[in-house]
């Protein structure tokens, strides 16, 4: 019985869902971290040396992935998951 219980626990440990941050690319994690500290799209673009349009596109993708509709929700997601 103990051996069976151990096997079941081992099987369950292999089925652990991916960490929520794994759904985001490293660039997206970087961008959402900037959002969480209040940086504007233009500030993020300047700091990351990418175009403001690229930042806007990534923010749209991030919000879709984390199911956020605004910066406050994204910031709360960061506080909970990063």
Coordinates of C-alpha atoms in Angstrom, one line a residue, residues 2-74:
X2 CA 2.8 2.4 0.9
X3 CA 4.6 1.6 -2.4
X4 CA 1.4 2.3 -4.4
X5 CA 0.9 5.6 -2.5
X6 CA 4.5 6.6 -3.3
X7 CA 4.0 5.8 -7.0
X8 CA 0.8 7.8 -7.2
X9 CA 2.5 10.8 -5.6
X10 CA 5.4 10.5 -8.0
X11 CA 3.0 10.3 -11.0
X12 CA 1.2 13.4 -9.7
X13 CA 4.4 15.4 -9.3
X14 CA 5.1 14.9 -13.0
X15 CA 1.8 16.4 -13.9
X16 CA 2.4 19.8 -12.3
X17 CA 1.2 22.6 -14.5
X18 CA 3.7 25.0 -16.0
X19 CA 4.5 28.1 -14.0
X20 CA 2.4 31.0 -15.1
X21 CA 5.5 32.9 -16.1
X22 CA 6.4 30.2 -18.6
X23 CA 3.5 31.4 -20.8
X24 CA 5.4 34.7 -21.4
X25 CA 8.5 35.3 -23.3
X26 CA 11.5 36.9 -21.6
X27 CA 10.8 40.1 -23.5
X28 CA 7.2 40.0 -22.3
X29 CA 8.3 39.4 -18.7
X30 CA 10.6 42.4 -19.0
X31 CA 7.8 44.6 -20.4
X32 CA 5.3 43.6 -17.8
X33 CA 7.8 44.3 -15.1
X34 CA 8.2 47.8 -16.5
X35 CA 4.4 48.2 -16.6
X36 CA 4.2 47.2 -12.9
X37 CA 6.5 50.0 -11.9
X38 CA 4.5 52.5 -13.9
X39 CA 6.6 53.0 -17.0
X40 CA 4.8 54.4 -20.0
X41 CA 5.0 52.6 -23.4
X42 CA 7.4 55.3 -24.7
X43 CA 9.6 54.8 -21.6
X44 CA 9.6 51.1 -22.0
X45 CA 10.5 51.4 -25.7
X46 CA 13.4 53.7 -24.8
X47 CA 14.8 51.5 -22.1
X48 CA 14.5 48.3 -24.1
X49 CA 15.6 50.0 -27.4
X50 CA 12.6 48.9 -29.3
X51 CA 9.9 50.8 -31.1
X52 CA 6.8 52.1 -29.2
X53 CA 4.7 50.0 -31.6
X54 CA 6.6 46.9 -30.7
X55 CA 5.8 47.6 -27.0
X56 CA 2.1 48.1 -27.8
X57 CA 2.0 44.8 -29.7
X58 CA 3.7 43.0 -26.9
X59 CA 1.4 44.5 -24.3
X60 CA -1.6 43.4 -26.2
X61 CA -0.2 39.9 -26.4
X62 CA 0.7 39.9 -22.6
X63 CA -2.8 41.1 -21.7
X64 CA -4.3 38.4 -23.8
X65 CA -2.1 35.7 -22.2
X66 CA -2.7 36.7 -18.6
X67 CA -6.3 37.7 -19.2
X68 CA -5.8 41.3 -18.1
X69 CA -7.7 44.2 -19.6
X70 CA -5.7 47.1 -18.1
X71 CA -2.4 48.0 -16.4
X72 CA -3.7 47.6 -12.9
X73 CA -4.7 44.0 -13.6
X74 CA -1.3 43.4 -15.2

